[in-house]
PDB file of C-alpha atoms in Angstrom:
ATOM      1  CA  UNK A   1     -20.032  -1.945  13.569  1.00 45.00           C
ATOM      2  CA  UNK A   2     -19.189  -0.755  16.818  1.00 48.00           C
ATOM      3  CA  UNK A   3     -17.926   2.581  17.902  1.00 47.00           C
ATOM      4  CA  UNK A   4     -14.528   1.344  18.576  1.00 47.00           C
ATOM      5  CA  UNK A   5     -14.242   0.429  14.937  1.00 46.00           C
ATOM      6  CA  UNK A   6     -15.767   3.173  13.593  1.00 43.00           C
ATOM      7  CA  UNK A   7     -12.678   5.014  15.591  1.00 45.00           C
ATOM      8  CA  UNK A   8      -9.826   2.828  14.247  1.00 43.00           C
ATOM      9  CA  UNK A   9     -11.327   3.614  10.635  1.00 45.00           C
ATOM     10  CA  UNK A  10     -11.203   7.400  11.495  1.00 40.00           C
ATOM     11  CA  UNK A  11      -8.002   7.701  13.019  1.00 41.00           C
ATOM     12  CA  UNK A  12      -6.260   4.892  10.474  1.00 41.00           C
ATOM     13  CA  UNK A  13      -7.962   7.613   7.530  1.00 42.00           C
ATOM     14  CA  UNK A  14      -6.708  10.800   8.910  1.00 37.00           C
ATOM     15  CA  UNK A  15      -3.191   9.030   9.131  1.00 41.00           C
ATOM     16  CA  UNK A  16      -3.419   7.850   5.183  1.00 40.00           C
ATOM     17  CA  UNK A  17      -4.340  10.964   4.055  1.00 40.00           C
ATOM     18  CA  UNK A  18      -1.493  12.766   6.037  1.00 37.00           C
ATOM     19  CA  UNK A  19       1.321  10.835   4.388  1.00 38.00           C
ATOM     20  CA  UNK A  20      -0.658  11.073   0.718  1.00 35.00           C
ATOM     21  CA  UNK A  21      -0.437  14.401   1.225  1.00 35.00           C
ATOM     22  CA  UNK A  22       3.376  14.299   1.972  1.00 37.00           C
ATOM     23  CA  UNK A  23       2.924  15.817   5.544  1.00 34.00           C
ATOM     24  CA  UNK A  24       5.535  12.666   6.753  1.00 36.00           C
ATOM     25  CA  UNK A  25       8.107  13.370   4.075  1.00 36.00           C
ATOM     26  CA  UNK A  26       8.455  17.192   5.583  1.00 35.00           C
ATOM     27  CA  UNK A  27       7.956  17.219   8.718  1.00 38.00           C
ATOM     28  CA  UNK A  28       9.473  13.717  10.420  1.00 38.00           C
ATOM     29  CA  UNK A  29      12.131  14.703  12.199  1.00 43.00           C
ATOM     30  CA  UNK A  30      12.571  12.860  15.464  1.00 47.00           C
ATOM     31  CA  UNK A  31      13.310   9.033  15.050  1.00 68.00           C
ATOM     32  CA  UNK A  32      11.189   7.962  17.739  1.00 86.00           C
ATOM     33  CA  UNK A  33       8.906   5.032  16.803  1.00 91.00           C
ATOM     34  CA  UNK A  34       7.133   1.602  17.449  1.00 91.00           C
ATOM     35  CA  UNK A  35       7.487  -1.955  16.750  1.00 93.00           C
ATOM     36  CA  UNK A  36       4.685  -3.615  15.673  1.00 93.00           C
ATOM     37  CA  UNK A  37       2.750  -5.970  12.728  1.00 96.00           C
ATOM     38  CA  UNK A  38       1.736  -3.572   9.952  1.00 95.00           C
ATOM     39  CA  UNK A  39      -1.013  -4.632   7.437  1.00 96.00           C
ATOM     40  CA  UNK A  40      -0.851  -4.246   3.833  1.00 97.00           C
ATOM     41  CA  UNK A  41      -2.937  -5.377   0.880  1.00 97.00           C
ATOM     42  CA  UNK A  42      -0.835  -5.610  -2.625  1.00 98.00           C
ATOM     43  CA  UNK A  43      -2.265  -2.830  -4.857  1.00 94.00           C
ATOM     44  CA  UNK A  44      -0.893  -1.689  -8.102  1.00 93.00           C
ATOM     45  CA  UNK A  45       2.324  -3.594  -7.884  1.00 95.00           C
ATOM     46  CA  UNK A  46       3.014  -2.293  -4.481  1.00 95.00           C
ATOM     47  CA  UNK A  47       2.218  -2.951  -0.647  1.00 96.00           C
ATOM     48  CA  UNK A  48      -0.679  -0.735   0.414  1.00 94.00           C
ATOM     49  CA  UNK A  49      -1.022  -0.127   4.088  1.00 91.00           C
ATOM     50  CA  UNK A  50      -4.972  -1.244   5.119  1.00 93.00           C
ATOM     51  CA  UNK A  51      -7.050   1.420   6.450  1.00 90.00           C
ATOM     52  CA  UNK A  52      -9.251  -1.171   8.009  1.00 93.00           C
ATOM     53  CA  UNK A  53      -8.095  -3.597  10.644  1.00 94.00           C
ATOM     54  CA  UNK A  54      -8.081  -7.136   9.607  1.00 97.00           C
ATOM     55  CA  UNK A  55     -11.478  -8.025  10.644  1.00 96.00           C
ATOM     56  CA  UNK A  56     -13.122  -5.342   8.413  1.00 96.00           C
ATOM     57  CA  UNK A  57     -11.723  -6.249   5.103  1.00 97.00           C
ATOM     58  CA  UNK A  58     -12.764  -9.239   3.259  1.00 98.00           C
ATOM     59  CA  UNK A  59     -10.320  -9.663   0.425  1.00 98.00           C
ATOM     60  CA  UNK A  60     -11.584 -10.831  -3.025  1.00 97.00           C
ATOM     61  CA  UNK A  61     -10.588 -14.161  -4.606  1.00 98.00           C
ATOM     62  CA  UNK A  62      -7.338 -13.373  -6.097  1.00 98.00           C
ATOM     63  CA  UNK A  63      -6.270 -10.888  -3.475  1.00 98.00           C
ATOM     64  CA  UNK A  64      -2.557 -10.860  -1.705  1.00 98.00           C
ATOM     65  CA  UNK A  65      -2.844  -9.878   2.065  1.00 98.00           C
ATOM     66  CA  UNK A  66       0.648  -9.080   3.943  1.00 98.00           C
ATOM     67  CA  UNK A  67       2.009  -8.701   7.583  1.00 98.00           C
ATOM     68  CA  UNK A  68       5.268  -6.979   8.363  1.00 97.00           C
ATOM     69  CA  UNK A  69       6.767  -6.732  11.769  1.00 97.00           C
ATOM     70  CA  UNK A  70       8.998  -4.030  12.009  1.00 94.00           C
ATOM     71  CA  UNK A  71      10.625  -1.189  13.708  1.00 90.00           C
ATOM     72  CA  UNK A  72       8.842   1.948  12.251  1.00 85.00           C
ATOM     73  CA  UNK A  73       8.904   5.587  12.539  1.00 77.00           C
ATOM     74  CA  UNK A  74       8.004   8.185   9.900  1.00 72.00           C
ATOM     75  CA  UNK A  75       9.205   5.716   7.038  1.00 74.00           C
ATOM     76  CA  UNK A  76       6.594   2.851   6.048  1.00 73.00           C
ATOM     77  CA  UNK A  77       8.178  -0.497   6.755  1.00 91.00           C
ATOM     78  CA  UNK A  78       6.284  -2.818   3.895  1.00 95.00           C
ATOM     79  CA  UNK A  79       6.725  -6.715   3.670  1.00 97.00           C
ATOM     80  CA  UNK A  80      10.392  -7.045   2.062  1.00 97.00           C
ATOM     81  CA  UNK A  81       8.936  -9.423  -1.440  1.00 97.00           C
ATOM     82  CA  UNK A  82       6.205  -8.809  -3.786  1.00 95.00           C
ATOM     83  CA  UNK A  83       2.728 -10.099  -3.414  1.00 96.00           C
ATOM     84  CA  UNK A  84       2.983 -12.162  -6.140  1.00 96.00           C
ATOM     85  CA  UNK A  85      -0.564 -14.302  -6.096  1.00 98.00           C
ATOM     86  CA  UNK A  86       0.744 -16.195  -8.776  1.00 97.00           C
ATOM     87  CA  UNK A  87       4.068 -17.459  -7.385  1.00 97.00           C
ATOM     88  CA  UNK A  88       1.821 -18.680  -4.314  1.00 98.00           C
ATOM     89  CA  UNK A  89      -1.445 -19.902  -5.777  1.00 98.00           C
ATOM     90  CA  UNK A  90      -0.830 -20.711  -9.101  1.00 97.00           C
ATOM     91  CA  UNK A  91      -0.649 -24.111  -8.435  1.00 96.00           C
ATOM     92  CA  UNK A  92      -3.962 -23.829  -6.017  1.00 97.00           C
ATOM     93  CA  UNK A  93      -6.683 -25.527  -7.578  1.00 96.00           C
ATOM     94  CA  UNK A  94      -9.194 -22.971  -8.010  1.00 96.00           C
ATOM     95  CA  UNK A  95     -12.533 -24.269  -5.932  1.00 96.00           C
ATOM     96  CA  UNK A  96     -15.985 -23.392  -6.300  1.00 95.00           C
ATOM     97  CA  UNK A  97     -17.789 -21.663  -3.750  1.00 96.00           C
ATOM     98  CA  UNK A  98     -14.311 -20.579  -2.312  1.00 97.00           C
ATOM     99  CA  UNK A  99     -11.891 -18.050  -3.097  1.00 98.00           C
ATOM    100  CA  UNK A 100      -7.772 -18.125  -3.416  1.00 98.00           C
ATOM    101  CA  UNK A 101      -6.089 -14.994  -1.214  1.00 98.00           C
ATOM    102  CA  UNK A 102      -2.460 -14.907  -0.887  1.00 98.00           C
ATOM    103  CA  UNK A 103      -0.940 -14.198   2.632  1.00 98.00           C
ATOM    104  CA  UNK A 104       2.557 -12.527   3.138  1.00 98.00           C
ATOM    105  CA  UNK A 105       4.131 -13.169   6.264  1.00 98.00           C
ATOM    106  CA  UNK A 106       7.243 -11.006   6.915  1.00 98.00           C
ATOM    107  CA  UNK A 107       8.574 -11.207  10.824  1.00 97.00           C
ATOM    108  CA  UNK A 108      11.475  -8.676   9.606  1.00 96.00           C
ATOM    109  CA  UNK A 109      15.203  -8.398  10.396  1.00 94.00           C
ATOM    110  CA  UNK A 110      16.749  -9.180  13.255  1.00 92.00           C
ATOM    111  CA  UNK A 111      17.566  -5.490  13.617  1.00 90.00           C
ATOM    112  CA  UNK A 112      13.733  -5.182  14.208  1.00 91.00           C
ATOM    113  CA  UNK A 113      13.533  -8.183  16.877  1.00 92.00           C
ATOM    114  CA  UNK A 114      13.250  -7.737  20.561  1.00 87.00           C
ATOM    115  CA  UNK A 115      16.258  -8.222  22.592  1.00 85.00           C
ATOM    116  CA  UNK A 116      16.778 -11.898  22.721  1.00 82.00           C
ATOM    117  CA  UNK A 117      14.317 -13.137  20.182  1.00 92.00           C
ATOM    118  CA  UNK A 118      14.979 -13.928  15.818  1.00 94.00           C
ATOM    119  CA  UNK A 119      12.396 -13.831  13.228  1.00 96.00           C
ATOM    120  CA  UNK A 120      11.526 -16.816  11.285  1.00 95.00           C
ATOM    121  CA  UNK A 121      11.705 -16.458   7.298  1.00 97.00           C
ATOM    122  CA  UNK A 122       9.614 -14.225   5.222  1.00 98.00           C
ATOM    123  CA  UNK A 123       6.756 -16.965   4.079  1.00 98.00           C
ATOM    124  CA  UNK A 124       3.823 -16.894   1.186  1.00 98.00           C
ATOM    125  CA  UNK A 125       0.491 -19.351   1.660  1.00 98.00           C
ATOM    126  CA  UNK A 126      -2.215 -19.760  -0.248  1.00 98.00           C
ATOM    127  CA  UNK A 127      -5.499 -19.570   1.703  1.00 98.00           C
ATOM    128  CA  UNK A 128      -8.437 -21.454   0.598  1.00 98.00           C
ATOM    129  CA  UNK A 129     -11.237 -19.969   2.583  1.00 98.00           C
ATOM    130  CA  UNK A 130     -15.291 -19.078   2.129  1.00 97.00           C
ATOM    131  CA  UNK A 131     -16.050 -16.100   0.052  1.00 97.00           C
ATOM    132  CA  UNK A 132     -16.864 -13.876   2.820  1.00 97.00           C
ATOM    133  CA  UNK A 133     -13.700 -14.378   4.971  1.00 98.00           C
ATOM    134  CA  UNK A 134     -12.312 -11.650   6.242  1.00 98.00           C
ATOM    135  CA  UNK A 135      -7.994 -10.595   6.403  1.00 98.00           C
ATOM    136  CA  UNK A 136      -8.080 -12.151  10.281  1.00 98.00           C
ATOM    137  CA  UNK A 137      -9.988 -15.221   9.476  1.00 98.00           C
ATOM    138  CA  UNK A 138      -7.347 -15.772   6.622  1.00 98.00           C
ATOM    139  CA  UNK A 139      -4.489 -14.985   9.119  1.00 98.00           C
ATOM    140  CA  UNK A 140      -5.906 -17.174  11.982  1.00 98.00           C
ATOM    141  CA  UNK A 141      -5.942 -20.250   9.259  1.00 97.00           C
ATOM    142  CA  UNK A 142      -1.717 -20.220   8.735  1.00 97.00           C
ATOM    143  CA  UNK A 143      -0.565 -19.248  12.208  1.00 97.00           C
ATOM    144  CA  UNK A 144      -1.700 -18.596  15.844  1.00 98.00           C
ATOM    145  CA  UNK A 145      -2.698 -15.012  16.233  1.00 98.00           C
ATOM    146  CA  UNK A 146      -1.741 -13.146  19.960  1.00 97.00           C
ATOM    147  CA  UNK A 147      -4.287 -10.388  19.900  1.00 96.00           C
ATOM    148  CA  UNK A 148      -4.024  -7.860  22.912  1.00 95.00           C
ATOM    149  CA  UNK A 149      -6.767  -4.459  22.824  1.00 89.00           C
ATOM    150  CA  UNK A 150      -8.050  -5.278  19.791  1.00 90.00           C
ATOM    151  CA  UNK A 151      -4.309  -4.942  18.129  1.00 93.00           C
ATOM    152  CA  UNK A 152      -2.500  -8.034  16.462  1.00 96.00           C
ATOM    153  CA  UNK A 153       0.425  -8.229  18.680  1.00 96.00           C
ATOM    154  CA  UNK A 154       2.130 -12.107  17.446  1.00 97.00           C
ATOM    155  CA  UNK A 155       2.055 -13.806  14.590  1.00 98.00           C
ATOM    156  CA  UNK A 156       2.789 -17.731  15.062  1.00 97.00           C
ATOM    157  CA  UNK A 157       4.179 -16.892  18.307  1.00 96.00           C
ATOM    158  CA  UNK A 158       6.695 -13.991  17.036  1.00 97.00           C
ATOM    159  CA  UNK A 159       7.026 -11.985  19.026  1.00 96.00           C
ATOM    160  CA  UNK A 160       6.546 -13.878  22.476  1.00 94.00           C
ATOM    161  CA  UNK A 161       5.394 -10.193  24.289  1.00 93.00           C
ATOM    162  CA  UNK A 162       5.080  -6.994  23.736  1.00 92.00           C
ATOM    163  CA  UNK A 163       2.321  -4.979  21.237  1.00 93.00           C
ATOM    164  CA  UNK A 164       3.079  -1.350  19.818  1.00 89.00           C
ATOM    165  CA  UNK A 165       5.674  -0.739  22.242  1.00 90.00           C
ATOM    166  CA  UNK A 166       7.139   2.943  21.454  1.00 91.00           C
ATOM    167  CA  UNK A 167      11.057   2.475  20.994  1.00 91.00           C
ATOM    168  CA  UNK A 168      13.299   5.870  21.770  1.00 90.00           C
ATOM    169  CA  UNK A 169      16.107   7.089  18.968  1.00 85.00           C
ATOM    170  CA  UNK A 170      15.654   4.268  16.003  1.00 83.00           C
ATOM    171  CA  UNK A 171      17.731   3.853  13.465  1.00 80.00           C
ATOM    172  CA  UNK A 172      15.718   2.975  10.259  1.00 81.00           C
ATOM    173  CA  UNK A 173      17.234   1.615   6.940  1.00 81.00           C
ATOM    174  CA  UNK A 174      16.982   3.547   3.904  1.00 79.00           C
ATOM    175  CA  UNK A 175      15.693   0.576   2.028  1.00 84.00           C
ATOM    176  CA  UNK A 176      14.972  -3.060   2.884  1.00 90.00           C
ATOM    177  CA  UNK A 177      16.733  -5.400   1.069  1.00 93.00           C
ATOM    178  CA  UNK A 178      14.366  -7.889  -0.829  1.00 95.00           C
ATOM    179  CA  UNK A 179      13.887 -11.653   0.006  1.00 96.00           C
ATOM    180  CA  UNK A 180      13.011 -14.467  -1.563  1.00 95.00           C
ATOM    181  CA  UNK A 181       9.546 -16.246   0.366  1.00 97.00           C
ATOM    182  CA  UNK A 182       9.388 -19.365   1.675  1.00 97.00           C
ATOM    183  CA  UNK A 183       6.281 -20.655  -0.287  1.00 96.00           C
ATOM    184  CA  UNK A 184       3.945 -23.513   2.107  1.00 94.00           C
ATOM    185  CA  UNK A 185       1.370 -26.132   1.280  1.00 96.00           C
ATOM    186  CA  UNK A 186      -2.155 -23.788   0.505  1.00 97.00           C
ATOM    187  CA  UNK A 187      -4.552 -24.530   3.341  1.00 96.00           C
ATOM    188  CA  UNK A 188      -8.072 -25.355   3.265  1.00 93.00           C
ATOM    189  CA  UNK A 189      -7.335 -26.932  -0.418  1.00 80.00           C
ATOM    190  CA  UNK A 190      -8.168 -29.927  -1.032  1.00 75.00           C
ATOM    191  CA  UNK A 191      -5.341 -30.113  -3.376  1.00 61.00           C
ATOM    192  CA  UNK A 192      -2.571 -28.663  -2.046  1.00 45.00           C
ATOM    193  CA  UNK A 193       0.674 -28.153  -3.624  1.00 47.00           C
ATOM    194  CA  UNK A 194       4.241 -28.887  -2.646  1.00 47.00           C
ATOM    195  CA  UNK A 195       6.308 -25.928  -0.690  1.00 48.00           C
ATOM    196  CA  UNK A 196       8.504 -24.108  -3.084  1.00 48.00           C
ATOM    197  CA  UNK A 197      10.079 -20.921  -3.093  1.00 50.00           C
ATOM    198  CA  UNK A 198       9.386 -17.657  -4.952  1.00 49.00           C
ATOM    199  CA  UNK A 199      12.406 -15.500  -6.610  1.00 48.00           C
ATOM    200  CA  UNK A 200      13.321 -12.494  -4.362  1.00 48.00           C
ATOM    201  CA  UNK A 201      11.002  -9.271  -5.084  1.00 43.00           C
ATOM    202  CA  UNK A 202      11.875  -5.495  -4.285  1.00 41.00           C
ATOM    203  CA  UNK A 203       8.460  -4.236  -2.153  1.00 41.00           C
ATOM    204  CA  UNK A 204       8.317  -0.342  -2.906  1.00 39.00           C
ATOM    205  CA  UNK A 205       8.019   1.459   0.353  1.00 39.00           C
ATOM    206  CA  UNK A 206       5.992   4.093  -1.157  1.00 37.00           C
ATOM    207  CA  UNK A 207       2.285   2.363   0.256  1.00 38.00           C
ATOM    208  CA  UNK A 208       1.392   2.249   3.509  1.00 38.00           C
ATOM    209  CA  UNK A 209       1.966   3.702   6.778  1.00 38.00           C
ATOM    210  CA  UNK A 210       3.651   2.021   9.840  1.00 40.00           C
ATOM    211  CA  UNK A 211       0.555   2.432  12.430  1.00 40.00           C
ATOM    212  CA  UNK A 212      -1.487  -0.204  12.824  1.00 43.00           C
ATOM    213  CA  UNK A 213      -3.508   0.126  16.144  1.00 45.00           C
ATOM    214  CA  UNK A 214      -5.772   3.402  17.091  1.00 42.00           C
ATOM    215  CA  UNK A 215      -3.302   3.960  19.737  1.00 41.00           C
ATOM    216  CA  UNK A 216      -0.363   4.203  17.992  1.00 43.00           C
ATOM    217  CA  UNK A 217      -2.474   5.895  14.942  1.00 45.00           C
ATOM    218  CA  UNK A 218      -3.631   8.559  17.182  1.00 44.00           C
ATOM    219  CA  UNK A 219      -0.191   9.671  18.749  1.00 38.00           C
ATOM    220  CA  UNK A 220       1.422  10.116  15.436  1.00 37.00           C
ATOM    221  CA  UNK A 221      -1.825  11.997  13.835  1.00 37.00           C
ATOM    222  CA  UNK A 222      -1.200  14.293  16.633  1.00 38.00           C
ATOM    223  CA  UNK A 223       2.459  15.129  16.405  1.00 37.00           C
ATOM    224  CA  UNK A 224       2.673  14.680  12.413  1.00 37.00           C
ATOM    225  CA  UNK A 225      -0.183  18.027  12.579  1.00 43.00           C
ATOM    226  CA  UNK A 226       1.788  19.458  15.135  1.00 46.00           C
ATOM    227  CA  UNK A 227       4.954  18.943  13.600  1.00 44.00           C
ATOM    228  CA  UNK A 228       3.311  20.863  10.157  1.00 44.00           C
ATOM    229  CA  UNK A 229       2.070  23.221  11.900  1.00 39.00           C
ATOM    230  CA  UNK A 230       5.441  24.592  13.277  1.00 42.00           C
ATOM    231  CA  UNK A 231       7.514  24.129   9.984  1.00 36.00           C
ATOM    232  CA  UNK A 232       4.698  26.290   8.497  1.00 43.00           C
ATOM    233  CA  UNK A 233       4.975  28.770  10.781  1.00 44.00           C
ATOM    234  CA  UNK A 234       8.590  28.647  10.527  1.00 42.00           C
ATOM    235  CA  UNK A 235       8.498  28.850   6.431  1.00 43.00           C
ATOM    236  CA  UNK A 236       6.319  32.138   6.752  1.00 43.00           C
ATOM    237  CA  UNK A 237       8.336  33.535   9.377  1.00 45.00           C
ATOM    238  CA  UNK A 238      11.887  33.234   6.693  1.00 43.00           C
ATOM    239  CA  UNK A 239       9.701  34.658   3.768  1.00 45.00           C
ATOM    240  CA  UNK A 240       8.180  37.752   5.786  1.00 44.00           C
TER     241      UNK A 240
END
């Protein structure tokens, strides 16, 4: 692994264990932030934000990988349905010497979009890949990937430019509303199944974290310890 990666897996760490230890929930004040595809892996019946980047993590057979694009500040933005492996593979053949992993692609609301430019639906496909495939090979299969410094900047061409870009005064929603996935034929099956659709699914926002580069990751490790630091400071100061 090189030393680059070894950095992202540092910085991505420090980040997770800032918002499990709440330091997000009492100290984000300003609403600047960053649009950008987040990464998530479905864990205990919720969207998980990846502390690898996609070409570190090789999911298991069975798994549910996600993408959100969103606009993101101190609140996680997660993909807006469930990860529901079943609703998207359950009709996929399993195939031996392969595995079944379930990809989420959410491009997010129009409220997210650049100026000028509309997400596509929220879609689910079933990706039958080799065993040792990791989360980008498995992205790469369903859509074109635009990858710019090492960061996943577009996702089947959404969006056309841009990657991280920091975004002044956002406004983000309390909660997304759910949506119901446009389900595809699985690819690399031999046996693929018809599209459908999957019922709409609430995705708690309570996993993951909206940084997904070491760029990004870094500047908000930076001013979340800064920004506990001073409302320490400020809490011993009122009880002295």
């Amino acid at each position: 692994m090189t030393a680059y990666r070894r950095t992202v897996r540092l910085v991505l760490s420090l980040l997770a264990g800032l918002l499990l230890a709440g330091t997000v929930a009492t100290t984000a004040q300003a609403e600047d932030g960053y649009r950008f595809w987040g990464y998530y892996q479905w864990s205990g019946g919720q969207w998980a934000f990846a502390q690898k980047g996609a070409d570190g993590v090789v999911p298991a057979d069975g798994a549910v990988e996600g993408w959100r694009y969103a606009l993101g500040g101190a609140k996680p933005r997660v993909p807006r349905a469930a990860g529901d492996f079943q609703a998207i593979c359950g009709s996929t053949p399993a195939e031996s010497g392969k595995k079944r992993v379930a990809l989420v692609v959410d491009p997010g609301t129009p409220a997210d979009a650049l100026n000028g430019q509309t997400p596509g639906p929220a879609t689910g496909t079933c990706v039958v890949t080799d065993v040792q495939a990791t989360g980008a090979k498995i992205l790469a299969a369903v859509a074109p990937v635009r990858i710019e410094k090492g960061l996943t900047c577009g996702i089947a061409g959404y969006p056309s430019a841009g990657c991280g870009d920091q975004v002044k005064n956002i406004q983000v929603p309390a909660t997304d509303d759910p949506v119901t996935l446009q389900i595809g034929a699985a690819v690399g099956s031999s046996a693929a199944p018809s599209p459908t659709t999957s019922p709409a699914a609430s995705s708690s926002d309570s996993g993951g974290a909206p940084w997904t580069g070491i760029i990004i990751a870094a500047v908000v490790v930076v001013v979340l310890a800064g920004g506990g630091l001073a409302l320490n400071r400020r809490r011993a100061s009122q009880q002295s």
